[in-house]
XYZ file of C-alpha atoms in Angstrom:
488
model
C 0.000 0.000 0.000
C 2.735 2.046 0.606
C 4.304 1.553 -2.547
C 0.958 2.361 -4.176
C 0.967 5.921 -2.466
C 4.360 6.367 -3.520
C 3.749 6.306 -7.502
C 0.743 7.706 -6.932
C 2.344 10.987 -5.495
C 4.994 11.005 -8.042
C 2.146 10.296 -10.843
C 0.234 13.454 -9.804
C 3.507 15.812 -9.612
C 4.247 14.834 -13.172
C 2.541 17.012 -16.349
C 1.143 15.463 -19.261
C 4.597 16.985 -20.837
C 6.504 15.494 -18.431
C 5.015 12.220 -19.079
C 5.101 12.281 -22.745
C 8.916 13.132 -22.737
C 9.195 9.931 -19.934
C 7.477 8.043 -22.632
C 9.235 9.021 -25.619
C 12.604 8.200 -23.737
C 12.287 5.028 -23.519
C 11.354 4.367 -26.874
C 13.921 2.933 -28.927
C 15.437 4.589 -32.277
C 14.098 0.913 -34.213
C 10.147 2.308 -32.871
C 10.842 6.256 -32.781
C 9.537 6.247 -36.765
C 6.053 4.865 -35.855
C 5.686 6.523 -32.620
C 6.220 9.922 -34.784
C 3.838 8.557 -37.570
C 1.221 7.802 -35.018
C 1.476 11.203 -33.488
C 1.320 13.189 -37.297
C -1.735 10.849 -37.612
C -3.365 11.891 -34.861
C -2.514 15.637 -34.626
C -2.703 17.627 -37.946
C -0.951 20.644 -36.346
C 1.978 18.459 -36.800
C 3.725 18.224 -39.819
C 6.665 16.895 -41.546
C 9.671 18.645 -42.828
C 11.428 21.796 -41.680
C 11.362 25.749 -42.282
C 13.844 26.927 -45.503
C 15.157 29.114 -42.389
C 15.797 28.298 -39.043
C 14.611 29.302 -36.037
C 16.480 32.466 -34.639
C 14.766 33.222 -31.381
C 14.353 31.623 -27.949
C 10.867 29.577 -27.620
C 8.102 30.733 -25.730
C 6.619 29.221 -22.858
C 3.277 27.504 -23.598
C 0.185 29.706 -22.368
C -2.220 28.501 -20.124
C -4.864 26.215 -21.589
C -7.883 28.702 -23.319
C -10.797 28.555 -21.320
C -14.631 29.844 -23.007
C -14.935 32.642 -21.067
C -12.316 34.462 -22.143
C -12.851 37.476 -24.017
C -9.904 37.516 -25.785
C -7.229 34.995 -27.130
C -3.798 35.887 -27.642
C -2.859 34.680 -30.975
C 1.103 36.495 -31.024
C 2.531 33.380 -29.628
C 1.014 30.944 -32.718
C 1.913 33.284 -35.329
C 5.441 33.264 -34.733
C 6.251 29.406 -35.911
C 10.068 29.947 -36.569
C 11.231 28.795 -33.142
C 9.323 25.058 -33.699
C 10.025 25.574 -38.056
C 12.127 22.228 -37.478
C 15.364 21.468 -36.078
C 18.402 19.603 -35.448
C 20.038 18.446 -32.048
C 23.895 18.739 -32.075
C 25.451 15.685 -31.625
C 23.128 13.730 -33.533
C 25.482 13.138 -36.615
C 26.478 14.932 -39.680
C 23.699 13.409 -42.141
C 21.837 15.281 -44.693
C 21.015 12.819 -47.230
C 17.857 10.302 -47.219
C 20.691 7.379 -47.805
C 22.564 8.294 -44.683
C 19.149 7.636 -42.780
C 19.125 4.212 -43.880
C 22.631 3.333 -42.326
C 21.339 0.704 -40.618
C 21.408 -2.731 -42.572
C 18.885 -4.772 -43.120
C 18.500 -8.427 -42.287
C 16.434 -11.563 -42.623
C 16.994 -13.374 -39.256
C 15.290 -16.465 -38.057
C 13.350 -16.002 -34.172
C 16.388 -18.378 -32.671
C 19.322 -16.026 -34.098
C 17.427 -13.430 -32.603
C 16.969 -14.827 -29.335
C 20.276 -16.207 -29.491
C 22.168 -12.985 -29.892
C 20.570 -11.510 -26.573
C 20.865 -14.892 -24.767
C 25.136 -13.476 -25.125
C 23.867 -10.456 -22.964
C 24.170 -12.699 -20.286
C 27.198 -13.305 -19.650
C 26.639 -17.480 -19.143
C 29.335 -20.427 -19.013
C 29.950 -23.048 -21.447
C 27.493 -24.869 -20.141
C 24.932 -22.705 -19.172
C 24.934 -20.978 -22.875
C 24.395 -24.749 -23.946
C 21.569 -25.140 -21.842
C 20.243 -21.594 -22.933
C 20.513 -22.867 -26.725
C 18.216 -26.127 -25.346
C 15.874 -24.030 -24.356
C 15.845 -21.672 -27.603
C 15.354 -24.636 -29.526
C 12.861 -25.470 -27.529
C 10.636 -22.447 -29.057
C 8.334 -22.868 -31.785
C 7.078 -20.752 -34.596
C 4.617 -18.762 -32.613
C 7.270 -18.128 -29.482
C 6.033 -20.507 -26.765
C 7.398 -23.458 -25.168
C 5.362 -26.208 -25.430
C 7.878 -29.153 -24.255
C 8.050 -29.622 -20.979
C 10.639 -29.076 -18.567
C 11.848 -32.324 -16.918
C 11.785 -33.242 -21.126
C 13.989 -30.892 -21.933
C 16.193 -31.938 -18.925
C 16.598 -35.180 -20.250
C 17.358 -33.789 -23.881
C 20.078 -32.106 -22.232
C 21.273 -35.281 -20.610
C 21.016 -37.646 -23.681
C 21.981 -35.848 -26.345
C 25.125 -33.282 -24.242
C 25.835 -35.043 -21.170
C 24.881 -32.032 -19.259
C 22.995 -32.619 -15.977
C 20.378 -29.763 -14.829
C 17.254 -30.024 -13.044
C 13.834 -27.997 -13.828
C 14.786 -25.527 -10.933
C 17.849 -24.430 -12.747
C 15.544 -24.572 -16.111
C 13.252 -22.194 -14.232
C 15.609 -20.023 -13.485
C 17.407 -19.429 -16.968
C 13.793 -19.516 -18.666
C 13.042 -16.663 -16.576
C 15.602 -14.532 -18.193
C 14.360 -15.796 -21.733
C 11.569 -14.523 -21.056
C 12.841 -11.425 -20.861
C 13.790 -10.944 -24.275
C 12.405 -8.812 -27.129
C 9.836 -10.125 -28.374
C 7.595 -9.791 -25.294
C 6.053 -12.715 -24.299
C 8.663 -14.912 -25.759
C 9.420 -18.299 -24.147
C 5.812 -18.730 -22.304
C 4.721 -22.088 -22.131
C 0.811 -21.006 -22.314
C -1.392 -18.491 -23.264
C -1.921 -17.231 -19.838
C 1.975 -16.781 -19.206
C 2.649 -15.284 -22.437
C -0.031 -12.673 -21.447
C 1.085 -11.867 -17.825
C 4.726 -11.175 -19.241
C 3.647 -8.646 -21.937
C 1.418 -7.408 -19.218
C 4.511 -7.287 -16.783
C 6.248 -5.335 -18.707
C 4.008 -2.624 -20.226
C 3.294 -1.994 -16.186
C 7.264 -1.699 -15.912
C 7.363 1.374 -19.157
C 4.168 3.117 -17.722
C 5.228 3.195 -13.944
C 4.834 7.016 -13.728
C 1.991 7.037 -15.704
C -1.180 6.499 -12.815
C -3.934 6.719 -15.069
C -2.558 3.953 -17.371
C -0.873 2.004 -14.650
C -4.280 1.644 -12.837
C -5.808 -0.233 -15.718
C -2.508 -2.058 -16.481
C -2.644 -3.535 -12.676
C -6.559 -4.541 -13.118
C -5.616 -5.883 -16.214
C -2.826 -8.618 -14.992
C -5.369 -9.467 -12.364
C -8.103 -10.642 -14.765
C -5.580 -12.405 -16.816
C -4.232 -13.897 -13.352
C -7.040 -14.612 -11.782
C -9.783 -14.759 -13.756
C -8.244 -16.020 -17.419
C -11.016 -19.004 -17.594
C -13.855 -16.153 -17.422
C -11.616 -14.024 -19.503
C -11.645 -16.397 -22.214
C -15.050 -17.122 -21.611
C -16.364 -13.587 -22.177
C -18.269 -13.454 -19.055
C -17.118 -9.952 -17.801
C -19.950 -9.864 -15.527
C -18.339 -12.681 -13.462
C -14.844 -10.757 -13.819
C -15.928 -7.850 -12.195
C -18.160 -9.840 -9.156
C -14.899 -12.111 -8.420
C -12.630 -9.006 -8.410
C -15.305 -6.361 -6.856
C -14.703 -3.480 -9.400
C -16.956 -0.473 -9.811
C -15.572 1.501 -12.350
C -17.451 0.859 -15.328
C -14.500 2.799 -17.207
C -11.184 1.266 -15.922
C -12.751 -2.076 -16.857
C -13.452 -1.490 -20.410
C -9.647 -0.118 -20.575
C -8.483 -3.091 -18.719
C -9.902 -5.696 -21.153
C -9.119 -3.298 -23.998
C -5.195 -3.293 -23.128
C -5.449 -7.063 -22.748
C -7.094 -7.552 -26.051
C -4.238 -5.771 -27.568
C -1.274 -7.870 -26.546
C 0.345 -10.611 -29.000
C -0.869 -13.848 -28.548
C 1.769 -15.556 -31.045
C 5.012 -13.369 -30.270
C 7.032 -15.783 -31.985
C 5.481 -13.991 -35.422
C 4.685 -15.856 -38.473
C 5.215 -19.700 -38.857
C 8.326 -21.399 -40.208
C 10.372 -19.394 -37.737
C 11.203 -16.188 -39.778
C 10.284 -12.857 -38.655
C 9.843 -10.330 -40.762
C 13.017 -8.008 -41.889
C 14.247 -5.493 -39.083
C 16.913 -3.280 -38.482
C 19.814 -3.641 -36.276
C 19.767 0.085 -35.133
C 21.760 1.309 -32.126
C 20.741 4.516 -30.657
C 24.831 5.909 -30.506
C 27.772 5.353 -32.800
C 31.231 5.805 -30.814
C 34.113 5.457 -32.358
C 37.764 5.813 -31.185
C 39.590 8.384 -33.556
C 43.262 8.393 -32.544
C 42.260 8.448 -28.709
C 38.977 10.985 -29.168
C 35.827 9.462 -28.821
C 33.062 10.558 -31.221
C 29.960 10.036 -30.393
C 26.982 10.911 -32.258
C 23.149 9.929 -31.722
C 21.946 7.678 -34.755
C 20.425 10.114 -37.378
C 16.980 8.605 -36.789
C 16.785 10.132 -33.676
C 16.320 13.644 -34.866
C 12.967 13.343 -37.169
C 12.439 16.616 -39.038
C 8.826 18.327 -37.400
C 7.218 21.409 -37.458
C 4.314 23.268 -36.306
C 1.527 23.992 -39.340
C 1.630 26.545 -40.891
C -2.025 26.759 -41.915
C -2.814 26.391 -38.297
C -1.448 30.106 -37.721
C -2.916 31.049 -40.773
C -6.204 30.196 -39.139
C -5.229 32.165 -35.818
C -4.146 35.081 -38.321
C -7.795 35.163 -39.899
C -9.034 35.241 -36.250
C -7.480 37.676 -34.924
C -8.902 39.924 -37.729
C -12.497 38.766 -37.505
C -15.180 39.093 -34.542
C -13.881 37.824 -31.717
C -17.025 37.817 -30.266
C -18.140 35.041 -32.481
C -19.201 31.696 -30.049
C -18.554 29.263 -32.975
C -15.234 30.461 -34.334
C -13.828 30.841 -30.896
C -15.068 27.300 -30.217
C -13.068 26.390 -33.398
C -10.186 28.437 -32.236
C -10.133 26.353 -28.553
C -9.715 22.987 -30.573
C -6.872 24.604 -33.342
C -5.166 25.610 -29.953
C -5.292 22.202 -28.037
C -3.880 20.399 -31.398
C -1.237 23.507 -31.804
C 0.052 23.059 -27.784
C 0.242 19.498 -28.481
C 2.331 19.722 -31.288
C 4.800 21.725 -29.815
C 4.848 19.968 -26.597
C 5.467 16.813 -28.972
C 8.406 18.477 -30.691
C 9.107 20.177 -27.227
C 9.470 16.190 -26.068
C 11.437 15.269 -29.129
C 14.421 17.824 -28.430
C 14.412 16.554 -24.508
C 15.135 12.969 -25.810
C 18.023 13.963 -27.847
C 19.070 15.975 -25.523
C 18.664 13.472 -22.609
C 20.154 10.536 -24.436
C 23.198 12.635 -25.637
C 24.031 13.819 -21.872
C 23.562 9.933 -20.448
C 25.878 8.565 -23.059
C 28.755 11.110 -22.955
C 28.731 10.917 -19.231
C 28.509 6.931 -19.609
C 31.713 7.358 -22.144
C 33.642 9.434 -19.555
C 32.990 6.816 -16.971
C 33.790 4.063 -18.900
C 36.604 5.500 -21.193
C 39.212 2.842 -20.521
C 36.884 0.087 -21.883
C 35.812 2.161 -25.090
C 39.308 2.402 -25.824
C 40.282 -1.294 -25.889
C 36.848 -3.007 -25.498
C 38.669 -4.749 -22.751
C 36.064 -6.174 -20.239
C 38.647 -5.983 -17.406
C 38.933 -2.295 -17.799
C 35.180 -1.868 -16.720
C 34.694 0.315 -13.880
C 32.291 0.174 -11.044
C 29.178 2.346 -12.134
C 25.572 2.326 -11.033
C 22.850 4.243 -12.306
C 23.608 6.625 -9.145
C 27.113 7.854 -10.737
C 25.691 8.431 -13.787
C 22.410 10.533 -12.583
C 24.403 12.889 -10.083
C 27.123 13.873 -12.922
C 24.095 14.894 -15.418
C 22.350 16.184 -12.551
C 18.855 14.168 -13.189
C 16.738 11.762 -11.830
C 17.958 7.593 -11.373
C 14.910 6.686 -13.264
C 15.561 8.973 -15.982
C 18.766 7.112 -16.743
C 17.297 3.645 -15.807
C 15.146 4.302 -18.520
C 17.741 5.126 -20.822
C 20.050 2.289 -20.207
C 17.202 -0.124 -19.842
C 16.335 0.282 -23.491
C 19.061 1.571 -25.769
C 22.322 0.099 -27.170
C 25.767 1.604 -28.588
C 27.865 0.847 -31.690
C 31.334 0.914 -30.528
C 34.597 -0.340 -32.749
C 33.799 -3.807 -30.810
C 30.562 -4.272 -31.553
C 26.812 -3.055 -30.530
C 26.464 -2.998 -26.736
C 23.128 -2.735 -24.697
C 23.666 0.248 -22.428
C 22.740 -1.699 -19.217
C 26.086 -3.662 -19.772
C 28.316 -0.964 -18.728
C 26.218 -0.761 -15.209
C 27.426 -2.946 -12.008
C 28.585 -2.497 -8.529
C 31.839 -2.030 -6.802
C 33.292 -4.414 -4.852
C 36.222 -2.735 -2.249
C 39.466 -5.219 -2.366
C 42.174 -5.879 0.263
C 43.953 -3.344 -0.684
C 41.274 -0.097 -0.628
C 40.639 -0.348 -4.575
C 36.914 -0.540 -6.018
C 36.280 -3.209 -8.511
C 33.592 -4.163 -10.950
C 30.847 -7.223 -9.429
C 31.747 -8.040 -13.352
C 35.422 -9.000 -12.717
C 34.706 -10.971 -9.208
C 31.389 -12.674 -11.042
C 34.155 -13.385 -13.236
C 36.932 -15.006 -10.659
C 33.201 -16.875 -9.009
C 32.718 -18.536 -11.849
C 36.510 -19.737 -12.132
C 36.197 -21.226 -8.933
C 33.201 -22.760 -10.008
C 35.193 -23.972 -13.230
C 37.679 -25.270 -11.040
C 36.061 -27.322 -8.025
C 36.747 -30.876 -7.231
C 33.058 -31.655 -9.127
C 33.123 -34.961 -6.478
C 33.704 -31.848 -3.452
C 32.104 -28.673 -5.107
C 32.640 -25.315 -2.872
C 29.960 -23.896 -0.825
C 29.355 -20.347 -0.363
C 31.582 -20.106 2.886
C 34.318 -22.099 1.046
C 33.917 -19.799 -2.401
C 33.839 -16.592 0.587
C 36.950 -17.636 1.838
C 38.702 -18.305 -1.649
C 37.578 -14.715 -2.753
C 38.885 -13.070 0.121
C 41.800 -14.854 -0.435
C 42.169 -13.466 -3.739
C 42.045 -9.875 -2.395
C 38.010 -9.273 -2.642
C 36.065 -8.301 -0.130
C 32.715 -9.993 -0.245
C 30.067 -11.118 1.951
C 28.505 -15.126 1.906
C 25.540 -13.272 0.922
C 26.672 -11.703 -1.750
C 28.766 -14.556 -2.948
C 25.178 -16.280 -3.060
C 23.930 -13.355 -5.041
C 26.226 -13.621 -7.450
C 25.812 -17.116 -7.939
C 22.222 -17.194 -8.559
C 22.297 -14.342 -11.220
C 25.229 -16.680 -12.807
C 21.987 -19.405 -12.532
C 25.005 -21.642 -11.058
C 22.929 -24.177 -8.626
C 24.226 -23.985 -4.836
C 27.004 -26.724 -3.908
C 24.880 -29.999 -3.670
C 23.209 -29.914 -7.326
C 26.540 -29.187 -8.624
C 28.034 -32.498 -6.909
C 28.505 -35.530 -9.229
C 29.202 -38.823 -8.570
């Protein structure tokens, strides 16, 4: 309950500006194109293109929203469209022409390659990236997992020699289901639902009004998927005591849009998509350049026949019910444009300031893409030297990914915690996750270590860690405790 007050306070603090920039942020560059086409659709103050000149004064701020009984409106800050004409965020790349938009290169992948290249995200063993793969396989054409778990232990047995159990299954699946698309890996209809559900709560956490229907909505699915199926709503909202009429309908609505088949078409291949990173960084004799991808920056502007129609009011009757009540609406879709564009330049912006500051932190590694050279960092660092808020750059990291001269990194890889060693230094949970699972590697198989023994062995090696956190660690290696690794 607590927790519920909490978002609910922060919800009410935040503007509808505020929360369409939060939303916007954590869109990726691969969706930013149909986010923008869905907002051109539904605003036609919004257009396309840019200005032949560019804007040459500071914005104004947005007036307050127009209200009937006003006598007058004041039209002075719609007429002058230069500031919003269109724009261009520094940083965001030198491209002018429609061929350096497409930089990105196309590719026909299969779901499993897909799934396969973030299952490397992980950072897994040998053997756990084997039993990973078992489980991708595992996936059909529509993205569930119909084979059952103690089956696919004994594949594993049979066919690699590798011995698991369904609890160590459980635990990898979990982080399959993770992936992109949403609701891959599910082994039902119900699951697959309560994951995409899962995770559109996790984007819209600031967002109360959505959020409320969101939470009703994994609840039906949860506990009332027979009757869901069923149609019998009635019986839904008896077994879950709900009264508003309205956050029902948007409940079942926001169900009724999820995938049911995430996997996509049959025969395993998805349609063609783009491997587009939000940053290119490269490493020019020591400098790093870093630009935004040139998607980022789509070219908007405020209509101009909008004004127009503000100009022919302000020379008519003002007086006029009807054209003022026309006037009201050309304003609403006018604010929302700019707010949009307003929005727009805060991403750039926003995404530009995370990633330098990332850069800086982590400048040793972009130089060498050495893993060892990976400092501590947590999302902490990162918010107090742009000055903003941890979820802000959660957000960020959580969904966006570098090109770098080693390859294309998700952001969230460069975050982990400091562990303090023997001798007062501050190392990455990376590097001792890294000396865990050597001593892992290493045991007597017939003797494996426990967590006091692999405690004492880190210490040993100049780390100061806790049994607890040695546990940690273990479990988000999904490396079983010390008597399910013994063999005979």
């Amino acid at each position: 309950m607590q927790k519920l007050s909490l978002n609910q306070s922060l919800s009410q603090k935040l503007s509808p500006q505020q929360i369409q920039f939060i939303k916007l942020l954590q869109v990726p560059t691969a969706e930013l194109d149909a986010r923008v086409e869905e907002e051109l659709e539904l605003n036609p103050a919004l257009e396309e293109g840019r200005e032949e000149q560019e804007a040459s004064q500071e914005s104004d701020e947005f007036e307050d929203s127009y209200e009937d009984n006003s006598d007058e409106l004041n039209v002075e800050d719609y007429l002058a469209e230069d500031d919003y004409a269109g724009y261009k965020m520094q940083g965001d790349g030198n491209y002018n022409d429609d061929e350096d938009r497409e930089m990105p290169i196309a590719m026909q992948a299969s779901l499993n390659e897909q799934l396969e290249a973030q299952l490397g995200f992980l950072g897994l063993d040998d053997r756990q990236e084997k039993i990973g793969k078992q489980l991708l396989g595992s996936i059909e054409s529509d993205g569930y997992i119909r084979r059952e778990l103690d089956a696919i232990v004994n594949d594993l047995a049979f066919s690699q020699n590798i011995e698991t159990d369904i609890e160590e299954l459980e635990e990898l699946l979990s982080e399959i289901q993770k992936f992109d698309p949403p609701g891959i890996g599910a082994r039902n209809l119900k699951e697959c639902l309560l994951i995409q559900l899962e995770r559109k709560r996790e984007e819209n956490e600031h967002d109360e009004e959505i959020l409320e229907a969101l939470n009703l909505a994994y609840n039906i699915v949860d506990l009332c998927f027979d009757e869901f199926t069923k149609k019998h709503y009635d019986k839904i909202e008896k077994k879950l005591n709900l009264e508003d009429e309205e956050v029902f309908k948007e409940a079942i609505s926001a169900i009724t849009r999820l995938n049911p088949k995430p996997g996509g078409i049959s025969g395993g291949l998805v349609k063609t998509q783009y491997l587009i990173p939000d940053f290119i960084l490269s490493n020019k004799n020591g400098e790093m350049d870093l630009t935004l991808n040139s998607r980022n920056a789509p070219e908007l502007r405020v209509s101009s026949s909008y004004s127009e129609m503000f100009s022919a009011y302000d020379k008519s009757d003002k007086k006029d019910k009807k054209l003022k009540e026309t006037v009201s609406f050309v304003k609403q879709k006018l604010d929302a444009a700019k707010w949009f564009i307003d929005a727009i330049k805060q991403r750039q912006n926003t995404l530009l300031r995370t990633m330098e500051a990332i850069v800086k932190y982590q400048y040793e590694f972009f130089e060498e893409g050495d893993e060892a050279k990976l400092r501590p960092m947590i999302l902490k660092d990162i918010a107090n030297e742009i000055q903003m808020d941890i979820s802000t750059v959660s957000r960020v990291a959580n969904s966006k990914s570098v090109q770098t001269d080693f390859g294309i990194f998700p952001l969230k890889y460069f975050f982990s915690e400091g562990i303090s060693t023997a001798s007062g230094e501050d190392v990455s949970s990376r590097e001792v996750k890294t000396r865990l699972q050597e001593l892992i590697d290493n045991e007597n198989k017939k003797k494996p270590l426990s967590d006091d023994k692999l405690e004492k062995a880190l210490k040993a090696q100049g780390y100061n860690i806790a049994r607890r956190t040695v546990a940690k660690y273990r479990e988000q290696l999904n490396i079983p405790v010390a008597r399910l690794r013994k063999e005979l």
